[in-house]
Coordinates of C-alpha atoms in Angstrom, one line a residue:
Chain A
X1 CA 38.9 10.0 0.3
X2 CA 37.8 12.5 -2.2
X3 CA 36.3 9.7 -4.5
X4 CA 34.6 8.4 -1.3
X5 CA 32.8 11.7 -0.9
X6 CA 32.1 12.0 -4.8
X7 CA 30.0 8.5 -5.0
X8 CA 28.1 9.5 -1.3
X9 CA 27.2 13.0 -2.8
X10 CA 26.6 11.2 -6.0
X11 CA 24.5 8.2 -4.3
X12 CA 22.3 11.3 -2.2
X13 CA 21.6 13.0 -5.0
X14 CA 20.6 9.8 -7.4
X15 CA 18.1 8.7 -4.3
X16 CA 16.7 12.7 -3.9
X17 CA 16.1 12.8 -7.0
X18 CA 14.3 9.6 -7.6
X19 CA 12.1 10.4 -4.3
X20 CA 11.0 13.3 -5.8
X21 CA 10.5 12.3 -8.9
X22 CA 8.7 8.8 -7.7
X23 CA 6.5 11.4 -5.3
X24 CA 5.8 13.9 -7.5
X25 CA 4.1 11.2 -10.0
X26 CA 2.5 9.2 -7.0
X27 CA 0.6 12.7 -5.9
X28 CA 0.3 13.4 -10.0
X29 CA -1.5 10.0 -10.7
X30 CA -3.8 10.6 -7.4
X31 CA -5.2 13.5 -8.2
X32 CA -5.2 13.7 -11.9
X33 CA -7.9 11.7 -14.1
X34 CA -11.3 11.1 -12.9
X35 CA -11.6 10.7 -9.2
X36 CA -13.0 7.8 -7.9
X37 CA -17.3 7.4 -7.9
X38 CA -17.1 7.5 -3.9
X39 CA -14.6 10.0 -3.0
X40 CA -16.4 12.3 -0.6
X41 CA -17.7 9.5 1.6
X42 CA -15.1 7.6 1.8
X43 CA -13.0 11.1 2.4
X44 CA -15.4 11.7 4.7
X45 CA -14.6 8.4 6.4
X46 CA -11.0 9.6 6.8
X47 CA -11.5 13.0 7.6
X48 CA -13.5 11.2 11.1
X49 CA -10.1 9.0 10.9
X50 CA -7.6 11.8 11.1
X51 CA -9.6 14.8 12.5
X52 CA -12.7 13.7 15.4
X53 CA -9.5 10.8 16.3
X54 CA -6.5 13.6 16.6
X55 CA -9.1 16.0 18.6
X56 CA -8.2 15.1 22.2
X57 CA -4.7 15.6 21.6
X58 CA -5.0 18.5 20.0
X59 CA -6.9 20.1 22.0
X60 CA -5.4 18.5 25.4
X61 CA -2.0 20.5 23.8
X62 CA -3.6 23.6 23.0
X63 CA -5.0 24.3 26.2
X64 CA -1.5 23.8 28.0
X65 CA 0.7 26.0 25.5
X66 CA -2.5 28.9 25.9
X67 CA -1.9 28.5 30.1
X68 CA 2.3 28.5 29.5
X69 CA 1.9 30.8 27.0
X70 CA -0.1 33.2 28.9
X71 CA 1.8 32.6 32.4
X72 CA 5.3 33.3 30.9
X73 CA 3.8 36.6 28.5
X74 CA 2.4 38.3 32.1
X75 CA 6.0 37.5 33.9
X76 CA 7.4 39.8 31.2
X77 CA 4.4 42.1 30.2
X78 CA 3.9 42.8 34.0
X79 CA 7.6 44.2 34.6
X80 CA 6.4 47.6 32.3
X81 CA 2.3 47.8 33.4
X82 CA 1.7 46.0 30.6
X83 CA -0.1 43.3 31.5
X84 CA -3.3 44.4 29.4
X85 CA -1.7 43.5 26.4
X86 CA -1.9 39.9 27.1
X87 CA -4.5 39.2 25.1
X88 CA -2.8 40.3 22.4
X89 CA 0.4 39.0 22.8
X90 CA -1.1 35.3 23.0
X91 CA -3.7 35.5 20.3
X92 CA -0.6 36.8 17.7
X93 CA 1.7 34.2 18.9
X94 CA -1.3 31.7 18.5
X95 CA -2.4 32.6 15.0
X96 CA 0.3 33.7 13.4
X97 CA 3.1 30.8 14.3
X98 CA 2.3 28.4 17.6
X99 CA -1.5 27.2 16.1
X100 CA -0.6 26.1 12.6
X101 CA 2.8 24.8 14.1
X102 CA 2.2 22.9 16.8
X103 CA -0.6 21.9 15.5
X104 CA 1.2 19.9 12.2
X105 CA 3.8 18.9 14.7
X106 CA 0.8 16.9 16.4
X107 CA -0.8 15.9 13.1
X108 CA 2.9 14.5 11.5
X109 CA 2.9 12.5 14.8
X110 CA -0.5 11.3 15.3
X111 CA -2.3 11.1 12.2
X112 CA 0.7 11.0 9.7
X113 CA 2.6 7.9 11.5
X114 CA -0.6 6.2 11.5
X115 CA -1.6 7.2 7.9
X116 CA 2.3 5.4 6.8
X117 CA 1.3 2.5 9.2
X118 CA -2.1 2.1 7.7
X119 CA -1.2 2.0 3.9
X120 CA 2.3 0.5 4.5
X121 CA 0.8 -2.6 6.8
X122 CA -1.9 -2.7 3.4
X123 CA 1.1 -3.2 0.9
X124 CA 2.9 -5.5 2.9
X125 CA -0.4 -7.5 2.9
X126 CA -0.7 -6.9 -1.0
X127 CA -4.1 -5.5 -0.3
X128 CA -3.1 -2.7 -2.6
X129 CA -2.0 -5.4 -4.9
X130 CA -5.1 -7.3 -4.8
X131 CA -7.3 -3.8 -5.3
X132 CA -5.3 -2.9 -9.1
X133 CA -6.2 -6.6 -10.1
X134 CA -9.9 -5.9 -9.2
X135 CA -9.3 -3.6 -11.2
X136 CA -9.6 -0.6 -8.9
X137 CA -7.0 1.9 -8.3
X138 CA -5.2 2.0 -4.5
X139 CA -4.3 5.6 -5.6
X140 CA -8.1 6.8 -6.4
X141 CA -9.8 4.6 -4.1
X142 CA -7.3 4.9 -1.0
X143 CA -4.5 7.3 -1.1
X144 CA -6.4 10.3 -3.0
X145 CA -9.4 10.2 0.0
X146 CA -6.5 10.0 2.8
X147 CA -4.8 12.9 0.7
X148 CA -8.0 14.9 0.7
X149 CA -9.1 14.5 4.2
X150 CA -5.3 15.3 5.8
X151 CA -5.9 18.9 3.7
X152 CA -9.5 19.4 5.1
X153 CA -8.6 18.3 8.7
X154 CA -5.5 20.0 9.6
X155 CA -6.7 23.7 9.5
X156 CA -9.8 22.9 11.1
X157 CA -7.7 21.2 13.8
X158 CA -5.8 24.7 13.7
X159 CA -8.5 27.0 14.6
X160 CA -9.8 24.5 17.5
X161 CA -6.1 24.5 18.6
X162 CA -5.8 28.6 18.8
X163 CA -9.9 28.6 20.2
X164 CA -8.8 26.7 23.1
X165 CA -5.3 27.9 23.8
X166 CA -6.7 31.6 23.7
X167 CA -9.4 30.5 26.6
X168 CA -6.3 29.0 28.2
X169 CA -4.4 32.0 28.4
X170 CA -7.3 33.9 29.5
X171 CA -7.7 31.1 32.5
X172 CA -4.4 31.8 33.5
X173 CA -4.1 35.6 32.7
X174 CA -7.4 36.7 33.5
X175 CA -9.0 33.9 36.1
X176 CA -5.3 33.5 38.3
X177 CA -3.2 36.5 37.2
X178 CA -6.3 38.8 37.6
X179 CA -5.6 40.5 34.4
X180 CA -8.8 42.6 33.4
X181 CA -11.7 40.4 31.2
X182 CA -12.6 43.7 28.7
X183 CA -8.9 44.6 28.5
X184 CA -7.7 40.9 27.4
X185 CA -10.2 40.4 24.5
X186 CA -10.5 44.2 23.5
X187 CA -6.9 44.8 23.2
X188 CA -6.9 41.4 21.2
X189 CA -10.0 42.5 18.7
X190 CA -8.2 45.4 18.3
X191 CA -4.8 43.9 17.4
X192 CA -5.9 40.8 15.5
X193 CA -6.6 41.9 11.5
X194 CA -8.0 38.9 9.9
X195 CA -6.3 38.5 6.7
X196 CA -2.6 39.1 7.8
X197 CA -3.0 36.9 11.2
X198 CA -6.3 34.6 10.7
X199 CA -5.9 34.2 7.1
X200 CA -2.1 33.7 6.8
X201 CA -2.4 31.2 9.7
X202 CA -5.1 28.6 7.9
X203 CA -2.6 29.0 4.4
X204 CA 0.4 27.7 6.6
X205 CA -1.4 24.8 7.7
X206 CA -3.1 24.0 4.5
X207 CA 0.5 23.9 3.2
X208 CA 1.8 21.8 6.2
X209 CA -0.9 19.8 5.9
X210 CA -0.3 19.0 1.9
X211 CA 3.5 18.0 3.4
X212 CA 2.5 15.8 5.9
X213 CA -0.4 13.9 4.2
X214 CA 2.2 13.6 0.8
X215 CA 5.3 12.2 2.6
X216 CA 3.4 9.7 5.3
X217 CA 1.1 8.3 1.7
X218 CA 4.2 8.1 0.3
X219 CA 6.3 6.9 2.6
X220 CA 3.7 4.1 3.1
X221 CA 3.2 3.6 -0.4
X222 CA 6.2 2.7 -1.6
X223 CA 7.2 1.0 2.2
X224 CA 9.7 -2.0 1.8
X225 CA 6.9 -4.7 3.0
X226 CA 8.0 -6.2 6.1
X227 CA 8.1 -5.2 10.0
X228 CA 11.3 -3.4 10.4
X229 CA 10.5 -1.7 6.5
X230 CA 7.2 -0.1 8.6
X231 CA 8.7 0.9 11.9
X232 CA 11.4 2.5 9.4
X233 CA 8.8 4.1 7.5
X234 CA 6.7 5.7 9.9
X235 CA 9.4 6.9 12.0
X236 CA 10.9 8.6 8.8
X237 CA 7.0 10.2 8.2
X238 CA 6.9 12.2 11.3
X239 CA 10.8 12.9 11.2
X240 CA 11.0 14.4 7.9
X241 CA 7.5 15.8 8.0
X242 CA 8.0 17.6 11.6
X243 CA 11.4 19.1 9.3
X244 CA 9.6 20.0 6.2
X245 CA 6.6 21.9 8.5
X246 CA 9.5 24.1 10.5
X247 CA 11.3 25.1 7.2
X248 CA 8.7 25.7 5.3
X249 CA 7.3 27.6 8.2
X250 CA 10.3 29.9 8.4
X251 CA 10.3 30.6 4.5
X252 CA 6.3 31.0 4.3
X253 CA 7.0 33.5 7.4
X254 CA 9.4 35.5 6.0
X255 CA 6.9 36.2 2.6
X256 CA 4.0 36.6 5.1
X257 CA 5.5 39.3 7.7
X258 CA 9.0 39.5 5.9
X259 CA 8.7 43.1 5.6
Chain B
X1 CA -8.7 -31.3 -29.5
X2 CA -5.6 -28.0 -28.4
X3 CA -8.1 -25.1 -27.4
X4 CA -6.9 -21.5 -28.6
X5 CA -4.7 -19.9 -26.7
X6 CA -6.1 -17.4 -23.8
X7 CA -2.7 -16.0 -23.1
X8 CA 0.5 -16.0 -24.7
X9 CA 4.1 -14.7 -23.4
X10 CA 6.4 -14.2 -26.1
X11 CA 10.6 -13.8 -25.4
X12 CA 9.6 -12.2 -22.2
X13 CA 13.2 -10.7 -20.2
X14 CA 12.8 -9.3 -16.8
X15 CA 15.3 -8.4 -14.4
X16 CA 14.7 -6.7 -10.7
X17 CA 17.4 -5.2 -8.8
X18 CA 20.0 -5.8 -11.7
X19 CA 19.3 -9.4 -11.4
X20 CA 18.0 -11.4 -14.1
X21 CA 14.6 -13.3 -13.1
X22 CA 13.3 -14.2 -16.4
X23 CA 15.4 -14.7 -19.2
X24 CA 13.5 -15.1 -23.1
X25 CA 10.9 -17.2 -21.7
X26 CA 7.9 -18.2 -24.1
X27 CA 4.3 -19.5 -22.5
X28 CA 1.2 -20.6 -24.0
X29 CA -1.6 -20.9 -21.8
X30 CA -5.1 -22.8 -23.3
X31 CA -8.1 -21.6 -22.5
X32 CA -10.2 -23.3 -20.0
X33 CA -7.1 -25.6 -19.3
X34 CA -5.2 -25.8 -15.8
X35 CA -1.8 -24.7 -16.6
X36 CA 1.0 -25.0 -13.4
X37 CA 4.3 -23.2 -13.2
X38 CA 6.3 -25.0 -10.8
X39 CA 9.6 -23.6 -9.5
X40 CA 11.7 -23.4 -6.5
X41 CA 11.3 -20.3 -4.0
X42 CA 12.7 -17.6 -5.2
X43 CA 13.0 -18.2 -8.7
X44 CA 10.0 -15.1 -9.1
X45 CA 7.4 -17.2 -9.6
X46 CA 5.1 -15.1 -8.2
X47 CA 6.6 -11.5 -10.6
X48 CA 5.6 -13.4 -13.4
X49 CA 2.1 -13.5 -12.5
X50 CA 2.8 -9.6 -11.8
X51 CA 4.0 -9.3 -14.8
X52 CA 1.1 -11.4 -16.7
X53 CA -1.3 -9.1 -14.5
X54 CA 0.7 -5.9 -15.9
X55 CA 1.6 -4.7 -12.3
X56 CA 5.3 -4.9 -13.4
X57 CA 6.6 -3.6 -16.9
X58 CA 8.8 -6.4 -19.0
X59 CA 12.5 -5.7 -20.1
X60 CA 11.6 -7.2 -23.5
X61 CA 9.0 -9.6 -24.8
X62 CA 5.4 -9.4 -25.1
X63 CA 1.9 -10.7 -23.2
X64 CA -0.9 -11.1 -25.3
X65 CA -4.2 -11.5 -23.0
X66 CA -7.4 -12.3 -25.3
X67 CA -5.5 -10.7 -28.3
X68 CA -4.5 -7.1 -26.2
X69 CA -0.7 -6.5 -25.0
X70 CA -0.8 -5.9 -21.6
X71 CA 2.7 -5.0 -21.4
X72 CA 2.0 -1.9 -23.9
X73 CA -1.7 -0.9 -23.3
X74 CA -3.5 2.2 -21.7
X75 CA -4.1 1.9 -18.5
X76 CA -8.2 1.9 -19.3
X77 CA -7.5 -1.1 -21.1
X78 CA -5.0 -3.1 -18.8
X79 CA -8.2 -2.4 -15.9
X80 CA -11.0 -3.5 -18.5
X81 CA -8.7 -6.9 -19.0
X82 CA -8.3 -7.1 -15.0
X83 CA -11.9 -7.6 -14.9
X84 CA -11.5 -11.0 -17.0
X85 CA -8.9 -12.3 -14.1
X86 CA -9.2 -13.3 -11.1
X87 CA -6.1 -13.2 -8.3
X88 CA -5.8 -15.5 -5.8
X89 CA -2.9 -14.2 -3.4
X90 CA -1.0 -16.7 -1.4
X91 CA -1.8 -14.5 1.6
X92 CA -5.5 -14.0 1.0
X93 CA -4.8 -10.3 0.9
X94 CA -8.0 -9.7 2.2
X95 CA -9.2 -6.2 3.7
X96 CA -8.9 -6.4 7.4
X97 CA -11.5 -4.0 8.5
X98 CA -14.1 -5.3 5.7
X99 CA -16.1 -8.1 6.8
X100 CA -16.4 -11.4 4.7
X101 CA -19.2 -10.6 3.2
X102 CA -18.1 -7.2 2.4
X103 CA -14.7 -8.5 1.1
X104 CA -16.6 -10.8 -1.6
X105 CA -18.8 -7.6 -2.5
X106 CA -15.8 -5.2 -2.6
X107 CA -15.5 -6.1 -6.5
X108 CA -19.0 -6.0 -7.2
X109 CA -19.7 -2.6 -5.5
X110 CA -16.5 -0.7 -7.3
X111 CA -17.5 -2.2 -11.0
X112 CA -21.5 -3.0 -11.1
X113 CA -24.4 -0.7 -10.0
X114 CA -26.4 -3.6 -8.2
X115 CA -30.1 -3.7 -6.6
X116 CA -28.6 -4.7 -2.6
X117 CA -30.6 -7.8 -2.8
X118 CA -29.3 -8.7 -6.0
X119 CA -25.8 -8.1 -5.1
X120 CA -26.4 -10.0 -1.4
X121 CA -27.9 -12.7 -3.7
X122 CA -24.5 -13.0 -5.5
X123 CA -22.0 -12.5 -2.4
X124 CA -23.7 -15.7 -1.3
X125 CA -23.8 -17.3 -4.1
X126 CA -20.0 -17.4 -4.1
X127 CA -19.4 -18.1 -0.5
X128 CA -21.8 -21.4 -1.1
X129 CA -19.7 -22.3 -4.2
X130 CA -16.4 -21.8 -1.5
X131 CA -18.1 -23.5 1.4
X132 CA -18.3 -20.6 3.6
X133 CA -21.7 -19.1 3.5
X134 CA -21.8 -19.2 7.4
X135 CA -18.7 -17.1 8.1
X136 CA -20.0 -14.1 6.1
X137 CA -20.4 -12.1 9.0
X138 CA -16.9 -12.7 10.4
X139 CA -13.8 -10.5 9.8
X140 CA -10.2 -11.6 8.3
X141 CA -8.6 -11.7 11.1
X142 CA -11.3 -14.5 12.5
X143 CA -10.5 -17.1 9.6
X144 CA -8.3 -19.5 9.4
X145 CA -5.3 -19.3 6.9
X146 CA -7.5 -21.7 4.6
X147 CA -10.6 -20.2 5.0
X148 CA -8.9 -17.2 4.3
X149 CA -8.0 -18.5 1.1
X150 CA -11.0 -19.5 -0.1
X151 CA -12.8 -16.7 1.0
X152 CA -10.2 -14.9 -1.1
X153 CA -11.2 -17.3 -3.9
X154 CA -15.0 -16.2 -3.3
X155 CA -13.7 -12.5 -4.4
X156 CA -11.9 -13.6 -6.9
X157 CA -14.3 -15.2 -8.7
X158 CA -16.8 -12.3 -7.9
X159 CA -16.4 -10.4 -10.9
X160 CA -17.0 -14.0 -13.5
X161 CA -13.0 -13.9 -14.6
X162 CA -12.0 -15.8 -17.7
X163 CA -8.7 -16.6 -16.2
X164 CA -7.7 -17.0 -12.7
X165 CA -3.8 -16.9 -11.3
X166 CA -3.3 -19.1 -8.4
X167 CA 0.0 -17.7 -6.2
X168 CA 1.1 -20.6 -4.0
X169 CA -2.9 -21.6 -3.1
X170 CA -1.4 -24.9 -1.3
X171 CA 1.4 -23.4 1.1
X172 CA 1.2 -23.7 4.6
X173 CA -1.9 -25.5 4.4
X174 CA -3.2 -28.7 6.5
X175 CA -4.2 -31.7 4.5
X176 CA -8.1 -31.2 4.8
X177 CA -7.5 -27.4 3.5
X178 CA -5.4 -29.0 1.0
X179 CA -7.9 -31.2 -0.2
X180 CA -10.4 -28.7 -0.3
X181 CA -8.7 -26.2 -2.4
X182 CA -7.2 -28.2 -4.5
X183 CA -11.4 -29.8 -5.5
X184 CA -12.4 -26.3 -5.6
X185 CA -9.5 -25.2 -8.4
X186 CA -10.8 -27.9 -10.2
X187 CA -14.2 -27.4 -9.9
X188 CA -14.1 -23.8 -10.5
X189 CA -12.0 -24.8 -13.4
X190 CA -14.9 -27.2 -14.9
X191 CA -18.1 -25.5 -14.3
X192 CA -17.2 -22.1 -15.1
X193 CA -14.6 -23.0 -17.7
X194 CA -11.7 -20.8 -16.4
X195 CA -8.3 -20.4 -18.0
X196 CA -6.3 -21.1 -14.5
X197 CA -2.6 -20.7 -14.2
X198 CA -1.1 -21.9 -10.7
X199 CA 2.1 -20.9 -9.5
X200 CA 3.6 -23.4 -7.1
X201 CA 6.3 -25.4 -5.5
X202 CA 3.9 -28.4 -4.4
X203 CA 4.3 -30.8 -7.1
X204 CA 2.4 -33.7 -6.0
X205 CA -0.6 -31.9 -5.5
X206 CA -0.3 -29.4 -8.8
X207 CA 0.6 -32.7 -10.9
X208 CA -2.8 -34.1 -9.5
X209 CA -4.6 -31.3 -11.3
X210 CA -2.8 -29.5 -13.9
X211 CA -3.5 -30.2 -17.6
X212 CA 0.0 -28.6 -18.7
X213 CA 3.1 -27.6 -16.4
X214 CA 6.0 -25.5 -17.2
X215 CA 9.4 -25.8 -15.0
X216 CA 11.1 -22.7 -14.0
X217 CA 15.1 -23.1 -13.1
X218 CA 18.0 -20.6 -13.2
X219 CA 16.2 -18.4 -15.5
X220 CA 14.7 -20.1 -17.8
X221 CA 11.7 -23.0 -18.8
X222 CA 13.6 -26.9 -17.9
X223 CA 10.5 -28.5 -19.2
X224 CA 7.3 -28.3 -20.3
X225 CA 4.7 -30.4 -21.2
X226 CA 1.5 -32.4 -19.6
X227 CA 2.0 -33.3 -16.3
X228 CA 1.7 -37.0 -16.8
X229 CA 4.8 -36.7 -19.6
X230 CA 6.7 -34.6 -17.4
X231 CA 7.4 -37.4 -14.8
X232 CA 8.6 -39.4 -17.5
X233 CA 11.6 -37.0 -19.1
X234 CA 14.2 -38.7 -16.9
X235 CA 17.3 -37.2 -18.7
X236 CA 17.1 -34.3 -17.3
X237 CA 18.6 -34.5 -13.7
X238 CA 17.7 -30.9 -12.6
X239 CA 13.8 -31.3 -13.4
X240 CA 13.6 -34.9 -11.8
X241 CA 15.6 -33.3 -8.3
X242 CA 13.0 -30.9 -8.1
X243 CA 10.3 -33.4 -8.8
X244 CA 11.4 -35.4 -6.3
X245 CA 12.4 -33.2 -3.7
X246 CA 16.3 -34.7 -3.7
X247 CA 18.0 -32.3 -1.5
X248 CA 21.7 -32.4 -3.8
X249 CA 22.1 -32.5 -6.9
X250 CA 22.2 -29.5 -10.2
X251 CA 20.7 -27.6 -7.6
X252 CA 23.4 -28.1 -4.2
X253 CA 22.5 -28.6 -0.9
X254 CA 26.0 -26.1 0.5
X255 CA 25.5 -22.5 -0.6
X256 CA 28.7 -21.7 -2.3
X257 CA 31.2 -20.9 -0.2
X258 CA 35.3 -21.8 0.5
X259 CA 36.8 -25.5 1.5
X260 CA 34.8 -26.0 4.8
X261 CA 38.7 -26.5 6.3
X262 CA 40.3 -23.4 4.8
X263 CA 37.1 -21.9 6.5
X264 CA 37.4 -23.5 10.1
X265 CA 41.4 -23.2 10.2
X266 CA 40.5 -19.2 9.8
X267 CA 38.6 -19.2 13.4
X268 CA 41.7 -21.4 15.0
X269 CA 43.6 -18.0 13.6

């Protein structure tokens, strides 16, 4: 029994240790050396790929949590007269946690299970293969642009997300609930400081968004090439992404506001 | 008159998985000759030209390409000698969202900084030479598994390689594509004087056109020699099964497994 557990902690740690590892080089040998001769269009390319495609989602999503968010902040603000406060209440919730969240929850599932799919359908083809005996290398020509464009897109995709959930809270607080106009966005200028709420907000999802890009490139990098090998990857990309972005949500918070 | 050699594989080991594939295996390929490897399936036919192409690293041994050791070179000099071969993939591997004519430029536009009309001037030039000048607009997944192929040949050749590796060009193909590849291997071969090495299990149609043929089984080279010699070595019962297709023999037709009774008598229980 006790050997039993010995070789399955023994077995997890040998495979941990070789993903990182294996990872760590992958992202290493893509962005070290001299980057390939058409990297910003072809990150451009990508960054239409992942961002202009994720937009009606994203912004679909952010409207609703603004509208829920708002609805269920009046319920409670409203029981002490202090409904004018909404503003504040959804713009902080917005900028400082839900935007850069929700938002890399999205991205792992739209853009990051299709980013595994994409390079891992290209392996199993040997596309990749065929690319390094051309001579060219898959991780400067394809994973590096892919790499680039996930860190560009996802904190732009933030600040559309918070943009439109704030005008969806002030539907709901100020067009329905009948919450005063000034009183939502003055108490919110007020309130909002730009380098604790704003700032910290885009350096969450930069970091979420080096997570998600790095585990769906690698996960569809080194992707065991045939159907089931895919389905197993990408389901593993949003999975272990979607994890990674809430921990390292809740330690970058407790550095950010911690005390 | 034995040209020099273009490629030589010295002692090579290489073992995947903790399986041995390749066991102190020794190659020499001539240049401008048509050298086969024939082997059954899964005998890693196609990791040796992996390994020749320096997408694997060797156990133990050595692959000397024009003189340089891929197995122990920078990776500046393992790409410059990628540019001297050409890869034919037994699935094409073509880019799906590139159209044919973009595939054949793919090479051309990473490694050359071409006028457009010049560059156009030599996509077509290889389609022509592949027979498929009139599909240039078309995308992969609009071709054929042997146009495929020899639109994959077209890029292949795109770069003017000094040695090509065939993977399996003649599986899963109909006669006619057959035919066709196997006269364009051995024109290519001709007129542009490429070192070729094919990889394949068709031995008919690799006999018909190799100059030299090595036999892979359990591990190691059964015979070597010109393919019209080869036929001949009749001593060896394992090279003339897989010659002639014989479905027993060194190589069984019953996976191992217990008396067949023993085994049925178990299901009874």
């Amino acid at each position: 029994m006790i050997s039993a557990y010995l070789r399955f902690i023994g077995r997890f740690t040998l495979a941990f240790t070789q993903t990182v590892g294996r990872s760590g080089l992958m992202l290493w040998r893509t962005l070290w050396g001299r980057p390939h001769g058409k990297l910003l269009p072809l990150t451009i390319v990508q960054i239409f790929q992942l961002g202009i495609l994720s937009l009606p989602i994203i912004l679909t999503a952010g409207l609703f949590i603004g509208m829920v968010l708002s609805l269920q902040g009046y319920n409670v603000l409203v029981d002490y007269a202090a409904e004018e406060s909404l503003g504040s209440m959804v713009a902080l919730s917005l900028l400082r946690e839900l935007g850069p969240v929700v938002t890399a929850l999205l991205f792992a599932g739209r853009a990051g299970s299709a980013l595994t799919a994409e390079i891992g359908l290209m392996q199993s083809t040997e596309q990749l293969a065929s690319m390094e005996m051309m001579a060219v290398s898959p991780l400067k020509r394809v994973i590096a642009p892919r790499f680039l464009a996930g860190i560009v897109t996802l904190p732009i995709l933030t600040l559309f997300f918070n943009v439109i959930a704030i005008w969806g809270g002030y539907l709901i607080g100020v067009s329905w609930k009948g919450v005063d106009g000034g009183a939502y966005w003055s108490v919110m200028q007020g309130s909002v400081e730009y380098l604790p709420d704003v700032f910290n907000g885009i350096i969450k999802s930069v970091v979420f968004a080096v997570m998600i890009a790095w585990v769906a490139l690698y996960n569809g990098y080194y992707v065991v090439p045939n159907a089931q090998g895919i389905s197993k990857a990408t389901t593993q990309t949003v999975v272990v992404s979607s994890l990674l972005v809430l921990a390292m949500d809740f330690v970058l918070t407790v550095f950010m506001f911690g005390s | 008159m034995k040209q020099p050699d273009h490629l030589v594989i010295k002692n090579l080991c290489f073992s995947r998985n903790e399986r041995l594939l390749f066991d102190n295996l020794c190659f020499e390929f001539e240049r401008g000759k048509i050298t086969a490897i024939l082997g059954p399936s899964g005998i890693g036919k196609t990791t040796l030209l992996k390994l020749i192409g320096g997408q694997l690293p060797v156990d133990s041994g050595e692959i000397i390409f024009n003189g340089l050791a891929i197995h122990n070179c920078s990776e500046k000099q393992l790409y410059d000698a990628r540019k001297k071969m050409g890869m034919l993939f037994q699935s094409g591997a073509l880019f799906n969202e590139l159209s044919v004519f973009e595939n054949v430029a793919f090479p051309l536009r990473e490694h050359c900084k071409l006028d457009e009309s010049l560059l156009s001037i030599l996509v077509l030039m290889k389609l022509e030479a592949v027979g498929l000048r009139g599909a240039k607009d078309l995308k992969p997944m609009e071709l054929s598994g042997g146009m495929a192929r020899r639109v994959a040949l077209a890029r292949a050749i795109a770069l003017d390689p000094e040695m090509i590796l065939y993977d399996e060009p003649f599986t899963g193909q109909d006669p006619i594509s057959m035919n066709v590849l196997l006269n364009l291997v051995k024109q290519l071969n001709k007129t542009l004087g490429l070192t070729s090495i094919i990889v394949s299990h068709d031995v008919n149609e690799v006999l018909s056109i190799a100059d030299n043929v090595y036999v892979l089984a359990d591990k190691k080279i059964i015979a070597h020699g010109p393919a019209d010699l080869l036929l001949e070595q009749t001593d060896n019962p394992l090279l003339q099964q897989f010659l002639h297709g014989q479905s027993d023999g060194p190589v069984p037709f019953h996976f191992q497994a217990e008396d067949f009774v023993v085994d049925l008598q178990k299901v009874n229980k």
